[in-house]
mmCIF file of C-alpha atoms in Angstrom:
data_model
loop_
_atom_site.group_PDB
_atom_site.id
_atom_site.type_symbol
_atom_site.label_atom_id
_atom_site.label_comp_id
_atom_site.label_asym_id
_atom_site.label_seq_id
_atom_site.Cartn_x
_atom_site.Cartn_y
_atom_site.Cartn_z
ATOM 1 C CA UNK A 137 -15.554 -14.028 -26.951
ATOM 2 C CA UNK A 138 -18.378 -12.948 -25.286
ATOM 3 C CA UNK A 139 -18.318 -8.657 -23.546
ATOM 4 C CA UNK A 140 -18.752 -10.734 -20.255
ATOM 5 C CA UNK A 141 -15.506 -13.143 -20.695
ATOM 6 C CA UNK A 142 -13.933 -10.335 -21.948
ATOM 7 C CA UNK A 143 -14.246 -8.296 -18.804
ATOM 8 C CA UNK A 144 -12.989 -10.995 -16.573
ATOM 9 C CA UNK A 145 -10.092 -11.773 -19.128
ATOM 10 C CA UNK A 146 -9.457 -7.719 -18.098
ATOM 11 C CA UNK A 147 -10.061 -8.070 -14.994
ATOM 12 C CA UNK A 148 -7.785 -10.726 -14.337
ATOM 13 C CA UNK A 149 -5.112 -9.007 -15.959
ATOM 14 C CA UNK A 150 -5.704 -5.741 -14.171
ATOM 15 C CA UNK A 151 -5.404 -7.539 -10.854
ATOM 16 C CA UNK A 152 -1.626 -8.969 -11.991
ATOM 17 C CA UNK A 153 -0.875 -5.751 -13.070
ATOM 18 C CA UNK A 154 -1.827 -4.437 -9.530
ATOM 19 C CA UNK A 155 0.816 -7.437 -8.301
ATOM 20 C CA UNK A 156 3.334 -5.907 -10.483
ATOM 21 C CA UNK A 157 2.680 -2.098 -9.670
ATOM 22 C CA UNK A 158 2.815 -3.321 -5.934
ATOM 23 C CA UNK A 159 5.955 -5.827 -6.350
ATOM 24 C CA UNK A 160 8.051 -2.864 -8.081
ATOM 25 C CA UNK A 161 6.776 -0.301 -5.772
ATOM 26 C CA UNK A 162 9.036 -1.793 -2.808
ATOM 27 C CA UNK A 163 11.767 -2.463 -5.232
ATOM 28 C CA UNK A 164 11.689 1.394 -6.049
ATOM 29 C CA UNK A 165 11.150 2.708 -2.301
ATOM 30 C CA UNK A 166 14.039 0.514 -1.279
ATOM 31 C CA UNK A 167 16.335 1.784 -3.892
ATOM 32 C CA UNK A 168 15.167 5.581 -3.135
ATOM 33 C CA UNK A 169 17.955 4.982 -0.067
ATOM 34 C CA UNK A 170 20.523 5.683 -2.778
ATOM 35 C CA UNK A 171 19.010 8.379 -4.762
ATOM 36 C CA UNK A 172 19.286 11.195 -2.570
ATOM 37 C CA UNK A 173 15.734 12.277 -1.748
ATOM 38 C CA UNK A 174 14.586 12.200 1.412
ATOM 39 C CA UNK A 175 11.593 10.298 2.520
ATOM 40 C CA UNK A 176 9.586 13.721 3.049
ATOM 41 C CA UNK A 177 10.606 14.366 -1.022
ATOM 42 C CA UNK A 178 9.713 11.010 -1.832
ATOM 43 C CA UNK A 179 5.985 12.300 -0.412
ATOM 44 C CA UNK A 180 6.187 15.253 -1.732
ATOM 45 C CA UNK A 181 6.641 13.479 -5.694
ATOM 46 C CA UNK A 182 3.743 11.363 -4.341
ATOM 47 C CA UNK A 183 1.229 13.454 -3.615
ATOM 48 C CA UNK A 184 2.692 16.405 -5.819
ATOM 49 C CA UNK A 185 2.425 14.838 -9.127
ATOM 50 C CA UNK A 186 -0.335 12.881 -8.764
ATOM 51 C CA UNK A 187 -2.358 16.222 -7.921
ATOM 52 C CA UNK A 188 -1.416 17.403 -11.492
ATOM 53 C CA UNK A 189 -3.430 14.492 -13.009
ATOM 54 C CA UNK A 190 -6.086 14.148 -9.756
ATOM 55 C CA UNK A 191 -7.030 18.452 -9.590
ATOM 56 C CA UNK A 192 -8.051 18.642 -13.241
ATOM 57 C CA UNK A 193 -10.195 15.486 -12.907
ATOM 58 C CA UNK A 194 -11.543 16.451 -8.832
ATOM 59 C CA UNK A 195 -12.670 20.063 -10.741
ATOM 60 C CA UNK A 196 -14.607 18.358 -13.565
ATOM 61 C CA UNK A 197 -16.392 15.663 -10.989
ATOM 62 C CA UNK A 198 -16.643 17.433 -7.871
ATOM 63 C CA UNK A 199 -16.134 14.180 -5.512
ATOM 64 C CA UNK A 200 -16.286 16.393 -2.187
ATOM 65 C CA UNK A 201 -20.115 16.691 -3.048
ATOM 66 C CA UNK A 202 -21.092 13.517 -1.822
ATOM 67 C CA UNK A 203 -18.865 13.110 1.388
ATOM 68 C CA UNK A 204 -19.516 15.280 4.666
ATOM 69 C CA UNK A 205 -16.382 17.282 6.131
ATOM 70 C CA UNK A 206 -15.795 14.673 8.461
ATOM 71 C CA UNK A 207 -15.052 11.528 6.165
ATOM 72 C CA UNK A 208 -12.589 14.040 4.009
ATOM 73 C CA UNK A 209 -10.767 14.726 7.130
ATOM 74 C CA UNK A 210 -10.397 11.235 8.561
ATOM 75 C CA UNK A 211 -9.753 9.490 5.037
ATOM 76 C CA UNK A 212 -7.304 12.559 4.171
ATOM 77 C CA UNK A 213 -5.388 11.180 7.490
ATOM 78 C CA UNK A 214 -5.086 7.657 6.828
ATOM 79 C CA UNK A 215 -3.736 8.470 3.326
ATOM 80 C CA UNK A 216 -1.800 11.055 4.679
ATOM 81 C CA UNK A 217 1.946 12.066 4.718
ATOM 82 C CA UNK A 218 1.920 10.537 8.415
ATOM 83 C CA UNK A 219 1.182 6.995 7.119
ATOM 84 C CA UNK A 220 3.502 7.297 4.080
ATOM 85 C CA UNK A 221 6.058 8.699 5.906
ATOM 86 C CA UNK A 222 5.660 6.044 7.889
ATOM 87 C CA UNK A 223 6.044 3.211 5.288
ATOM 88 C CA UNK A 224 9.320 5.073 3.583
ATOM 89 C CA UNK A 225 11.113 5.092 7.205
ATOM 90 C CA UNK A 226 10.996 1.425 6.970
ATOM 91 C CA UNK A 227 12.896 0.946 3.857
ATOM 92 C CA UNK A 228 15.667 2.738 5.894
ATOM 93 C CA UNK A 229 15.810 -0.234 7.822
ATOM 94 C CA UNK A 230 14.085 -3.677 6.330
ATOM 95 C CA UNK A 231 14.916 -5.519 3.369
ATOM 96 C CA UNK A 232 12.027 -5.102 0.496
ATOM 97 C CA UNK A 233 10.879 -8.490 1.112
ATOM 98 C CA UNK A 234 9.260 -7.034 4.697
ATOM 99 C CA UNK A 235 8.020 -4.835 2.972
ATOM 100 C CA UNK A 236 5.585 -7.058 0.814
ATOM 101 C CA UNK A 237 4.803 -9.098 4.058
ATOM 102 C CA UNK A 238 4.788 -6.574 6.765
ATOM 103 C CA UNK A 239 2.354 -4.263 4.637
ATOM 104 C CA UNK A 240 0.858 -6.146 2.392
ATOM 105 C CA UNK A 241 0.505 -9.795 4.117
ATOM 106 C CA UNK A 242 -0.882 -9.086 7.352
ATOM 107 C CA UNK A 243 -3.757 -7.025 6.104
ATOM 108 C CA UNK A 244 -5.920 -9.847 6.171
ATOM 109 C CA UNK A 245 -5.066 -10.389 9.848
ATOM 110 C CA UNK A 246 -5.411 -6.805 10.838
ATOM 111 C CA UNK A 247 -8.909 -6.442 9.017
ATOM 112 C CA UNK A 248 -10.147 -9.607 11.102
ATOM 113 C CA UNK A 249 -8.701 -7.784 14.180
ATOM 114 C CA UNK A 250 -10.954 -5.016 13.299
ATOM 115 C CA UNK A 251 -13.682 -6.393 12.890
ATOM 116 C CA UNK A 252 -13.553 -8.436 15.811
ATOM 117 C CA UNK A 253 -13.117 -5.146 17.475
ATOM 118 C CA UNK A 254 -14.964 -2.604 15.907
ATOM 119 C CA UNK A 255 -17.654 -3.931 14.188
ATOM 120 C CA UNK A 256 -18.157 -7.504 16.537
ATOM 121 C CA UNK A 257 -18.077 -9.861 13.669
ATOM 122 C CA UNK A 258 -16.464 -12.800 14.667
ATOM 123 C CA UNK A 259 -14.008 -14.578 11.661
ATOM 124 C CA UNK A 260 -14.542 -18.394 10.354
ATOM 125 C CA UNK A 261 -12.717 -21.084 11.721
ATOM 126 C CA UNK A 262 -10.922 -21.053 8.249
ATOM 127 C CA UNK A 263 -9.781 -17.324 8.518
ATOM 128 C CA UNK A 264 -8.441 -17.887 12.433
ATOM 129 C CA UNK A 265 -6.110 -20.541 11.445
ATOM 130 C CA UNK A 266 -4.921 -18.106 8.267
ATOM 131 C CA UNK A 267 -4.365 -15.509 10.807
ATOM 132 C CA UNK A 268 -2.494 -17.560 12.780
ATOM 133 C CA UNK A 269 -0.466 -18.809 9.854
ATOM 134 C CA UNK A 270 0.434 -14.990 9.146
ATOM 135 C CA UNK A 271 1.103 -14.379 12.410
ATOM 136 C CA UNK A 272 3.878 -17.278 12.707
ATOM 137 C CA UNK A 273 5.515 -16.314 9.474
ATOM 138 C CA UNK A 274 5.706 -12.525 10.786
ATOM 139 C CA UNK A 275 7.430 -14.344 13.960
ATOM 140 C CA UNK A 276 9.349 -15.899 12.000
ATOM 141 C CA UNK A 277 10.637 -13.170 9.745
ATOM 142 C CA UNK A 278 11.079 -11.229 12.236
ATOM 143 C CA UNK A 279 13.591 -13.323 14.292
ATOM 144 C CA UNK A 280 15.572 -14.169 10.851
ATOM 145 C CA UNK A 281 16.139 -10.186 10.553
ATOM 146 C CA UNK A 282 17.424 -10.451 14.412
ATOM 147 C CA UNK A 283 19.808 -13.383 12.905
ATOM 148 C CA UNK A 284 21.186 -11.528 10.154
ATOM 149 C CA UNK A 285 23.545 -8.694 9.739
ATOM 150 C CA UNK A 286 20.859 -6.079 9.409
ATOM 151 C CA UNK A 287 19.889 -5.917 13.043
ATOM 152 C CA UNK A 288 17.868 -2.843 12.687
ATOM 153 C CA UNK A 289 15.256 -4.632 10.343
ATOM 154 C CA UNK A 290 12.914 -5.160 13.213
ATOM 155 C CA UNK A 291 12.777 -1.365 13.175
ATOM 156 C CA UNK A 292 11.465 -0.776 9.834
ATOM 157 C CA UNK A 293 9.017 -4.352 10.476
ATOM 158 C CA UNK A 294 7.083 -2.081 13.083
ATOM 159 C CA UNK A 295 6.811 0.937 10.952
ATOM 160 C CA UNK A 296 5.619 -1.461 8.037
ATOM 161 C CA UNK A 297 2.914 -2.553 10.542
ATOM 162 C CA UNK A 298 1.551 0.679 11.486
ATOM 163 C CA UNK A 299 1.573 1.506 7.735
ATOM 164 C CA UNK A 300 -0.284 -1.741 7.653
ATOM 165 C CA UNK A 301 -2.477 -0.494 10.393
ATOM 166 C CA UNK A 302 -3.925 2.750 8.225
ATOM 167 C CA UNK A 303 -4.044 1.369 4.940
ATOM 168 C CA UNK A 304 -6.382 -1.375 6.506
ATOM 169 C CA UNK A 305 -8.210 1.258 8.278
ATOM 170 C CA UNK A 306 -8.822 2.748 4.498
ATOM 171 C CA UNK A 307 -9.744 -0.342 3.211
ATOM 172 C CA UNK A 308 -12.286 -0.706 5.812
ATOM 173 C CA UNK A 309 -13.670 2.813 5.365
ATOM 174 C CA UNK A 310 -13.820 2.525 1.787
ATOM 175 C CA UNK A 311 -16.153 -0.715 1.928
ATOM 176 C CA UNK A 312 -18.446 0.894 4.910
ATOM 177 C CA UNK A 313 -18.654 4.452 2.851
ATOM 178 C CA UNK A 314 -19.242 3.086 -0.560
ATOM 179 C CA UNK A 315 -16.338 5.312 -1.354
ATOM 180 C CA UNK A 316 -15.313 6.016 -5.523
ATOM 181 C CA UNK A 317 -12.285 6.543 -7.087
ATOM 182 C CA UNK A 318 -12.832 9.942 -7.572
ATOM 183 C CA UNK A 319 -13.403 10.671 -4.072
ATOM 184 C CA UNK A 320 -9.963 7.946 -2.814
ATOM 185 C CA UNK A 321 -8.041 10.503 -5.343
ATOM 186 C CA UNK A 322 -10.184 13.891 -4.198
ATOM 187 C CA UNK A 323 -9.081 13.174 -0.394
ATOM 188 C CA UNK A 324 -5.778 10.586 -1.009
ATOM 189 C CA UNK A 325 -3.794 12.860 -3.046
ATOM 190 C CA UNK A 326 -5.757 16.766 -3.407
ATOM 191 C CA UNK A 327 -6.203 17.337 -0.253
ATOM 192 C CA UNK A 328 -2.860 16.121 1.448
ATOM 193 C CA UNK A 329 -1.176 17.665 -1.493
ATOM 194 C CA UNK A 330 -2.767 20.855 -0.776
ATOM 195 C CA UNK A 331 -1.248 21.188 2.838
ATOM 196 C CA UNK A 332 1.850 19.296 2.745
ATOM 197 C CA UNK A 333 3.839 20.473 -0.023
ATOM 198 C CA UNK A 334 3.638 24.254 1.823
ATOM 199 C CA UNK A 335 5.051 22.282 4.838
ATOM 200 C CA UNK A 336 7.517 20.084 2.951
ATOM 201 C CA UNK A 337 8.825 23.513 0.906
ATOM 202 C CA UNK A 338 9.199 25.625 4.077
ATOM 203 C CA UNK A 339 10.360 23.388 7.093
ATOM 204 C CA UNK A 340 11.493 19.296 5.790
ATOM 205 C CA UNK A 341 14.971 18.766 4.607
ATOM 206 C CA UNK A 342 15.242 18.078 0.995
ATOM 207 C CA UNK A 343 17.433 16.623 -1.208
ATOM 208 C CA UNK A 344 16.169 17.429 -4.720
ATOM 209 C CA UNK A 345 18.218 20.067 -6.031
ATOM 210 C CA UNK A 346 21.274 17.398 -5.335
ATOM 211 C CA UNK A 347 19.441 14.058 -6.445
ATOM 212 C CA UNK A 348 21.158 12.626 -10.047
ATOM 213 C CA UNK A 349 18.896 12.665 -12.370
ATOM 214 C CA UNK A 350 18.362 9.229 -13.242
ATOM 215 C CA UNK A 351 17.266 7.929 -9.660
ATOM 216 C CA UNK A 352 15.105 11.438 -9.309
ATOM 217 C CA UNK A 353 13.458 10.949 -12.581
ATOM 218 C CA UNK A 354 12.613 7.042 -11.747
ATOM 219 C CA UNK A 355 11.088 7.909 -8.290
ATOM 220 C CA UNK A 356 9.108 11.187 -9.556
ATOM 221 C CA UNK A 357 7.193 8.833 -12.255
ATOM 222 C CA UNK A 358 6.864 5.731 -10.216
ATOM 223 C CA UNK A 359 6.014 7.457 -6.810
ATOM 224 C CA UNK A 360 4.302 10.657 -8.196
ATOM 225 C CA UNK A 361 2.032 8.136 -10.763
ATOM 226 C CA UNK A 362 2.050 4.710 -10.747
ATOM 227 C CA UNK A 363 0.430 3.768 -7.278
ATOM 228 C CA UNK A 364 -1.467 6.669 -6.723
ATOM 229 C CA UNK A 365 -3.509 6.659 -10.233
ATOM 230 C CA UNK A 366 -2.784 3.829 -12.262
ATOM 231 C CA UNK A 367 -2.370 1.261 -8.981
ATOM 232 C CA UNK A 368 -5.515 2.512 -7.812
ATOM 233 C CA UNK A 369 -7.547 2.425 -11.632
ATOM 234 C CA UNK A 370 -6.154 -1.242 -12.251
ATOM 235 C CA UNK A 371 -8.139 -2.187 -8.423
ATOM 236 C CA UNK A 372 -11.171 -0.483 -9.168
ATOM 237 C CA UNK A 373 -11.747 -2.861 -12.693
ATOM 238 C CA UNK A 374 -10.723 -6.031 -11.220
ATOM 239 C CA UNK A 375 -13.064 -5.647 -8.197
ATOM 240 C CA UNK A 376 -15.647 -4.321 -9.906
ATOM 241 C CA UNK A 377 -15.132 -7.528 -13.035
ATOM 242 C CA UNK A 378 -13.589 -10.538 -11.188
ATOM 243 C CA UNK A 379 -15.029 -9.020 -7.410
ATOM 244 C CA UNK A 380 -13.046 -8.141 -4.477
ATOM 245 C CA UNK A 381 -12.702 -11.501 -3.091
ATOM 246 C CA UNK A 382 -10.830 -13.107 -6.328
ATOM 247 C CA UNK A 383 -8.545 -10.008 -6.384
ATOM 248 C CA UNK A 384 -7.441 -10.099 -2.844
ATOM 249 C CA UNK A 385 -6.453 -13.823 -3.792
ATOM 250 C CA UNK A 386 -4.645 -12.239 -6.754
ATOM 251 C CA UNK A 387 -2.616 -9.710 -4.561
ATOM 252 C CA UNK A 388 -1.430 -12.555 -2.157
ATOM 253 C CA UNK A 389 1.434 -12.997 -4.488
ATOM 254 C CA UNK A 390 2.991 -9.288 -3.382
ATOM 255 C CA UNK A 391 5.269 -10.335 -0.763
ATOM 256 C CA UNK A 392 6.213 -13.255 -3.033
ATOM 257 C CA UNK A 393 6.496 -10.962 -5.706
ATOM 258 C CA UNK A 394 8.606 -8.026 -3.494
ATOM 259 C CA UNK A 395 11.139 -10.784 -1.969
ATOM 260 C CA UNK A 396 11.981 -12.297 -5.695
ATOM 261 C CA UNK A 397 12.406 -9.422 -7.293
ATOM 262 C CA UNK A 398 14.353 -7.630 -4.034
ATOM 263 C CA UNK A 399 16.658 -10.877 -4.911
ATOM 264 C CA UNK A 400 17.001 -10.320 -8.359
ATOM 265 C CA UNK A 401 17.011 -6.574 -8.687
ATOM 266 C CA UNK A 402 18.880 -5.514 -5.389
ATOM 267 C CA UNK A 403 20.670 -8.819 -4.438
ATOM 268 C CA UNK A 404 18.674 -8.993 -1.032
ATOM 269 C CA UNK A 405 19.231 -12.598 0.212
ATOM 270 C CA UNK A 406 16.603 -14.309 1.103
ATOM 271 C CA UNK A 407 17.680 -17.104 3.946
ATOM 272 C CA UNK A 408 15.903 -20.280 4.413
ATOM 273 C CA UNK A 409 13.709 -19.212 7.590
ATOM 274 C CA UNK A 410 12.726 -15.477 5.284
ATOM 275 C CA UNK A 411 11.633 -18.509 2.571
ATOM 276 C CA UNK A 412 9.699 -20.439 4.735
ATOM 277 C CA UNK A 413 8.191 -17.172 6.034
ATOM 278 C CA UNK A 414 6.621 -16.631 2.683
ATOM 279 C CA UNK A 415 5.359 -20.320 2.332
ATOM 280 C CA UNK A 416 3.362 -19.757 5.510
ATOM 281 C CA UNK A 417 2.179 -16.595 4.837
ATOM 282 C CA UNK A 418 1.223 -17.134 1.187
ATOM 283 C CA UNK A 419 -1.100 -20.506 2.906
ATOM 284 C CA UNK A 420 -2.262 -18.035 5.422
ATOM 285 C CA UNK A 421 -3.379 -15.309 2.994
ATOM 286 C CA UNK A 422 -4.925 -18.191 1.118
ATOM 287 C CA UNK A 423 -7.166 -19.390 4.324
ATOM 288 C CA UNK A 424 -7.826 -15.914 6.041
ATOM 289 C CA UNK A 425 -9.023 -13.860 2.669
ATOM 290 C CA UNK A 426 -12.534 -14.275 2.435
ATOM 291 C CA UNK A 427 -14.297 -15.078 -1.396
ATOM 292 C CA UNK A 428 -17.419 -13.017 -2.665
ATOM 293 C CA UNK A 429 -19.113 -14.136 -4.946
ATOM 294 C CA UNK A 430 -18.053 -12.315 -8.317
#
């Protein structure tokens, strides 16, 4: 096998794994409603752990040396505690299946709304009718959580949106700054750590010292590791093998992949409307995404 089929076997497989990293990741958020922690510890393991890994490596590559005060301050916010604190509040309230759709489907639909807006680029025919696809299944979703016993789920749909809302604004950043992974880590996970943890220890309820240690132990690896650093390695080598365009194709099958395993793993049922929902929205994603050339 030639090195370059190799790399896009790799590449190919990195961009599942990033499915599966994703997919699990609401299945553990969800089930961090039973462990005890509160959503500002859950933050805390996120950004405290990872900065174990992330200071060691920031120290040997000096990111902050190629990005001006301002773009460590602004991508430092949308990576923030505010937008994960944001995301955990929903799983207080929505099934994981939202989760996957509410976060991870509508990007696509939220970058074209951005760049309609702020950059006056106007989508393809091809990516309206995707967003319009999304948009119906979110509709649609959203009025079978309204049918169903959890009548709060709307609740935790909104904050899912406006987690959707910053983590598109990072995506868009990234592209337009030319951003590494050194620097996503320097600013994602140093620099919050550095001034939330003091906050989280002094003033934000806690339930760690109470937490069993099975449930703490499964959300301080998977929160504190997997998304941060491995989630974020496996996305750098598939973009930069298979390019960006084939792996946002790829990571259409996260909502997919969050509602079938919230059914398996957490006996979420998924109703016949919540079903269709992902249909439409996995033909939307389809249409709306647009291909580079790899």
């Amino acid at each position: 096998m030639s090195t370059g089929a190799s790399s896009h076997v790799t590449g190919y497989a990195a961009a599942w794994c990033i499915v599966l990293v994703w997919s699990f990741w609401l299945i553990v958020s969800r089930v961090a409603n039973d462990s005890g922690l509160t959503i500002y510890d859950l933050a805390a393991l996120r950004y405290g752990l990872a900065s174990l890994i992330a200071v060691p490596l920031c120290l040997y590559y000096q990111p902050w040396r190629g990005l001006r005060l301002f773009q460590i301050a602004v991508l430092s916010f949308i990576l923030g505690p505010i937008y994960i604190l944001f995301v955990f509040s929903g799983f207080l309230y929505a099934p994981a299946a939202h989760g996957g759709i509410f976060m991870n489907g509508v990007l696509p639909l939220i970058s074209i709304l951005f760049a309609i807006v702020l950059m006056r680029v106007l989508p393809s025919a091809k990516q309206v009718i995707g967003g319009l696809l999304i948009f119906v299944s979110a509709i649609v979703l959203a009025w079978d959580a309204s049918a169903t016993s959890n009548a709060d789920a709307w609740i935790g749909d909104l904050l899912f949106l406006t987690g959707a809302i910053f983590f598109s604004a990072y995506m868009i950043l990234a592209e337009r700054w030319q951003l590494g992974a050194m620097q996503i880590i320097f600013c994602g996970t140093v620099v919050n750590a550095a001034y939330y943890l003091p906050i989280w220890a002094i003033w934000l309820p806690s339930g760690m010292t109470e937490a069993p240690f099975g449930p703490f132990m499964l959300q301080a690896i998977y929160q504190g590791f997997v998304p941060n650093l491995i989630g974020l390695l496996f996305v750098a080598h598939a973009s930069r093998t298979i390019g960006n365009g084939n792996t946002s194709f790829i990571l259409a099958a996260v909502p997919g992949g969050g509602a079938l395993l919230g059914a398996l793993i957490l006996g979420e049922t998924l109703n016949l409307p919540s079903i269709l929902a992902l249909f439409i929205l996995t033909a939307g994603l389809l249409m709306s995404v647009h291909r580079r050339p790899v």
